[in-house]
């Protein structure tokens, strides 16, 4: 991933992930943040008064760390090595296909999608093509955002990166107790989902 670049006239900051000192232009919508131009890590405004933003950043980092553990555990049945996938909104499930005919099924929730060309994130609850039962976890994140006044969780569409999209999926997995998360390739970009306990349906 090549993170978005920022102009040198921006706000001085220091990236805690890659250690670089950076000059960035912070987005004021939906919140005062921007990706590090070196590694893509989300940086918050040094002048932001609300402590909840730094708390939220920490929560996202914890969520990503926990998701790595969860998804690593799911590699025992082949997560990440599948040759294809099918999503059935009516049944609320996803089927992972493998080249040797092996298949597993899991209940699924759609968190949101990232348009790669536009670098924009769209929450599942704001996407009319997604059935309501599959947006419940995304709705839970929206409710969390309303409770804690976190604009990113309440704004239907915002400028995003792959790292931020994964962070939203990871936070959903943490908040809602999902087994893991998956990024599926689509015509316009990536679809981010969480899933529950998997079931082998074909050997």
Short mmCIF file of C-alpha atoms in Angstrom, two decimals:
data_model
loop_
_atom_site.label_atom_id
_atom_site.label_comp_id
_atom_site.label_asym_id
_atom_site.label_seq_id
_atom_site.Cartn_x
_atom_site.Cartn_y
_atom_site.Cartn_z
CA UNK A 1 0.00 0.00 0.00
CA UNK A 2 1.21 3.50 -0.87
CA UNK A 3 -0.24 5.89 1.71
CA UNK A 4 -1.66 9.26 0.75
CA UNK A 5 0.97 11.98 0.58
CA UNK A 6 0.57 15.31 2.34
CA UNK A 7 2.06 18.73 1.65
CA UNK A 8 5.12 19.94 3.62
CA UNK A 9 3.16 22.99 4.79
CA UNK A 10 1.02 20.83 7.09
CA UNK A 11 1.01 20.30 10.85
CA UNK A 12 4.21 18.89 12.46
CA UNK A 13 3.66 15.45 13.91
CA UNK A 14 5.50 12.27 14.84
CA UNK A 15 4.40 8.81 13.74
CA UNK A 16 4.50 6.33 16.64
CA UNK A 17 4.40 3.39 14.23
CA UNK A 18 7.30 4.07 11.85
CA UNK A 19 9.06 6.72 13.96
CA UNK A 20 9.25 9.36 11.23
CA UNK A 21 8.70 13.07 11.85
CA UNK A 22 6.13 14.27 9.35
CA UNK A 23 4.41 17.40 8.10
CA UNK A 24 0.79 16.60 7.29
CA UNK A 25 -2.43 18.35 6.42
CA UNK A 26 -5.02 17.02 8.84
CA UNK A 27 -8.50 16.29 7.56
CA UNK A 28 -11.16 18.27 9.37
CA UNK A 29 -13.90 15.98 8.10
CA UNK A 30 -14.95 13.65 9.54
CA UNK A 31 -12.24 14.17 12.19
CA UNK A 32 -8.81 15.77 12.67
CA UNK A 33 -6.60 13.00 11.37
CA UNK A 34 -4.47 11.93 8.43
CA UNK A 35 -2.45 8.88 7.36
CA UNK A 36 1.31 8.96 7.83
CA UNK A 37 2.86 9.50 4.35
CA UNK A 38 5.54 6.92 5.20
CA UNK A 39 3.54 3.96 6.54
CA UNK A 40 -0.14 4.92 6.40
CA UNK A 41 -0.68 4.80 10.19
CA UNK A 42 -3.52 7.09 11.30
CA UNK A 43 -2.25 10.24 13.04
CA UNK A 44 -4.40 12.51 15.18
CA UNK A 45 -4.04 16.25 15.62
CA UNK A 46 -1.52 17.23 18.28
CA UNK A 47 -3.82 20.15 19.09
CA UNK A 48 -6.93 18.02 19.56
CA UNK A 49 -8.38 18.70 22.99
CA UNK A 50 -10.73 15.71 23.23
CA UNK A 51 -8.99 12.78 24.91
CA UNK A 52 -11.48 10.34 23.41
CA UNK A 53 -9.75 10.61 20.05
CA UNK A 54 -6.42 9.35 21.34
CA UNK A 55 -8.36 6.72 23.29
CA UNK A 56 -10.10 5.68 20.08
CA UNK A 57 -6.77 5.44 18.27
CA UNK A 58 -5.51 3.12 21.02
CA UNK A 59 -8.70 1.07 20.77
CA UNK A 60 -8.23 0.67 17.01
CA UNK A 61 -4.64 -0.45 17.54
CA UNK A 62 -5.77 -3.02 20.09
CA UNK A 63 -8.48 -4.20 17.72
CA UNK A 64 -5.97 -4.70 14.90
CA UNK A 65 -3.63 -6.64 17.19
CA UNK A 66 -6.50 -8.87 18.32
CA UNK A 67 -7.63 -9.42 14.74
CA UNK A 68 -4.16 -10.65 13.77
CA UNK A 69 -4.44 -13.28 16.51
CA UNK A 70 -7.97 -14.23 15.47
CA UNK A 71 -7.20 -14.49 11.76
CA UNK A 72 -4.01 -16.41 12.42
CA UNK A 73 -6.05 -18.98 14.32
CA UNK A 74 -8.42 -19.27 11.34
CA UNK A 75 -5.55 -20.25 9.05
CA UNK A 76 -5.94 -23.79 10.38
CA UNK A 77 -8.82 -24.29 7.94
CA UNK A 78 -7.22 -22.15 5.24
CA UNK A 79 -8.29 -18.51 5.69
CA UNK A 80 -6.32 -16.49 3.18
CA UNK A 81 -5.51 -19.54 1.05
CA UNK A 82 -9.00 -19.91 -0.43
CA UNK A 83 -9.40 -19.73 -4.18
CA UNK A 84 -12.79 -18.02 -4.09
CA UNK A 85 -15.80 -16.98 -2.05
CA UNK A 86 -19.56 -16.67 -2.38
CA UNK A 87 -21.73 -14.35 -0.33
CA UNK A 88 -25.43 -15.11 0.08
CA UNK A 89 -27.20 -12.16 1.64
CA UNK A 90 -30.47 -14.05 2.00
CA UNK A 91 -28.88 -16.76 4.16
CA UNK A 92 -26.48 -14.31 5.79
CA UNK A 93 -23.47 -16.50 5.10
CA UNK A 94 -20.22 -16.70 3.19
CA UNK A 95 -18.73 -19.82 1.62
CA UNK A 96 -14.95 -20.05 1.17
CA UNK A 97 -13.88 -22.26 -1.75
CA UNK A 98 -10.57 -24.05 -2.16
CA UNK A 99 -8.94 -25.48 -5.26
CA UNK A 100 -9.21 -29.06 -4.00
CA UNK A 101 -12.98 -28.80 -3.50
CA UNK A 102 -12.82 -28.10 0.24
CA UNK A 103 -15.48 -25.60 1.38
CA UNK A 104 -16.34 -23.90 4.64
CA UNK A 105 -19.36 -21.81 5.59
CA UNK A 106 -19.63 -19.03 8.16
CA UNK A 107 -22.29 -16.50 9.18
CA UNK A 108 -21.18 -13.11 7.96
CA UNK A 109 -21.62 -9.40 8.61
CA UNK A 110 -20.67 -6.69 6.12
CA UNK A 111 -18.89 -3.76 7.77
CA UNK A 112 -18.19 -1.55 4.79
CA UNK A 113 -16.45 -1.18 1.45
CA UNK A 114 -13.43 0.71 0.15
CA UNK A 115 -13.52 2.20 -3.34
CA UNK A 116 -9.88 1.89 -4.38
CA UNK A 117 -10.05 4.44 -7.21
CA UNK A 118 -11.74 7.11 -5.10
CA UNK A 119 -10.04 6.06 -1.85
CA UNK A 120 -13.40 6.34 -0.10
CA UNK A 121 -14.97 4.23 2.64
CA UNK A 122 -18.71 3.49 2.66
CA UNK A 123 -20.34 2.01 5.75
CA UNK A 124 -22.57 -1.02 5.17
CA UNK A 125 -25.48 0.70 6.93
CA UNK A 126 -25.30 3.46 4.30
CA UNK A 127 -25.19 1.05 1.35
CA UNK A 128 -28.70 0.33 -0.01
CA UNK A 129 -27.47 -2.79 -1.82
CA UNK A 130 -26.80 -4.58 1.48
CA UNK A 131 -29.65 -6.22 3.37
CA UNK A 132 -30.29 -4.89 6.88
CA UNK A 133 -29.59 -8.18 8.71
CA UNK A 134 -26.02 -8.11 7.37
CA UNK A 135 -25.35 -4.57 8.65
CA UNK A 136 -26.05 -5.14 12.35
CA UNK A 137 -22.41 -5.01 13.44
CA UNK A 138 -21.82 -1.90 11.34
CA UNK A 139 -24.89 -0.40 13.05
CA UNK A 140 -23.38 -1.33 16.42
CA UNK A 141 -20.27 0.67 15.52
CA UNK A 142 -22.44 3.60 14.49
CA UNK A 143 -24.23 3.46 17.86
CA UNK A 144 -20.85 3.36 19.60
CA UNK A 145 -19.79 6.42 17.64
CA UNK A 146 -22.96 8.28 18.60
CA UNK A 147 -22.46 7.39 22.26
CA UNK A 148 -18.80 8.43 22.32
CA UNK A 149 -19.05 11.25 19.74
CA UNK A 150 -16.69 9.70 17.18
CA UNK A 151 -17.55 11.22 13.77
CA UNK A 152 -15.75 8.56 11.73
CA UNK A 153 -18.18 5.92 12.98
CA UNK A 154 -21.24 8.04 12.18
CA UNK A 155 -20.32 9.52 8.80
CA UNK A 156 -21.66 7.43 5.87
CA UNK A 157 -18.75 8.11 3.47
CA UNK A 158 -15.25 9.41 4.14
CA UNK A 159 -11.81 9.46 2.59
CA UNK A 160 -10.11 6.21 3.59
CA UNK A 161 -7.15 3.91 3.19
CA UNK A 162 -6.71 0.16 3.32
CA UNK A 163 -5.32 0.46 6.86
CA UNK A 164 -8.32 2.44 8.06
CA UNK A 165 -10.71 -0.01 6.40
CA UNK A 166 -9.02 -2.93 8.17
CA UNK A 167 -9.21 -0.96 11.41
CA UNK A 168 -12.98 -0.62 11.06
CA UNK A 169 -13.34 -4.34 10.42
CA UNK A 170 -11.05 -5.12 13.34
CA UNK A 171 -13.00 -2.85 15.65
CA UNK A 172 -16.24 -4.56 14.60
CA UNK A 173 -14.69 -7.95 15.32
CA UNK A 174 -13.61 -6.75 18.77
CA UNK A 175 -16.82 -4.96 19.71
CA UNK A 176 -19.14 -7.67 18.43
CA UNK A 177 -17.07 -10.75 19.26
CA UNK A 178 -16.59 -11.99 15.70
CA UNK A 179 -14.37 -15.00 14.98
CA UNK A 180 -12.39 -13.15 12.32
CA UNK A 181 -12.52 -10.68 9.44
CA UNK A 182 -12.10 -11.01 5.69
CA UNK A 183 -11.41 -8.63 2.82
CA UNK A 184 -12.99 -9.67 -0.47
CA UNK A 185 -12.07 -8.28 -3.86
CA UNK A 186 -14.91 -6.60 -5.79
CA UNK A 187 -15.23 -4.77 -9.11
CA UNK A 188 -14.73 -1.39 -7.44
CA UNK A 189 -12.40 -2.29 -4.62
CA UNK A 190 -12.67 -4.24 -1.39
CA UNK A 191 -15.52 -5.48 0.77
CA UNK A 192 -14.73 -5.82 4.48
CA UNK A 193 -16.61 -8.44 6.48
CA UNK A 194 -16.54 -10.18 9.83
CA UNK A 195 -17.55 -13.80 10.25
CA UNK A 196 -18.61 -16.19 12.98
CA UNK A 197 -17.82 -19.83 13.67
CA UNK A 198 -16.94 -21.74 10.51
CA UNK A 199 -18.45 -25.06 9.43
CA UNK A 200 -16.95 -27.48 6.92
CA UNK A 201 -19.56 -28.23 4.23
CA UNK A 202 -17.46 -30.14 1.69
CA UNK A 203 -14.26 -32.15 1.92
#
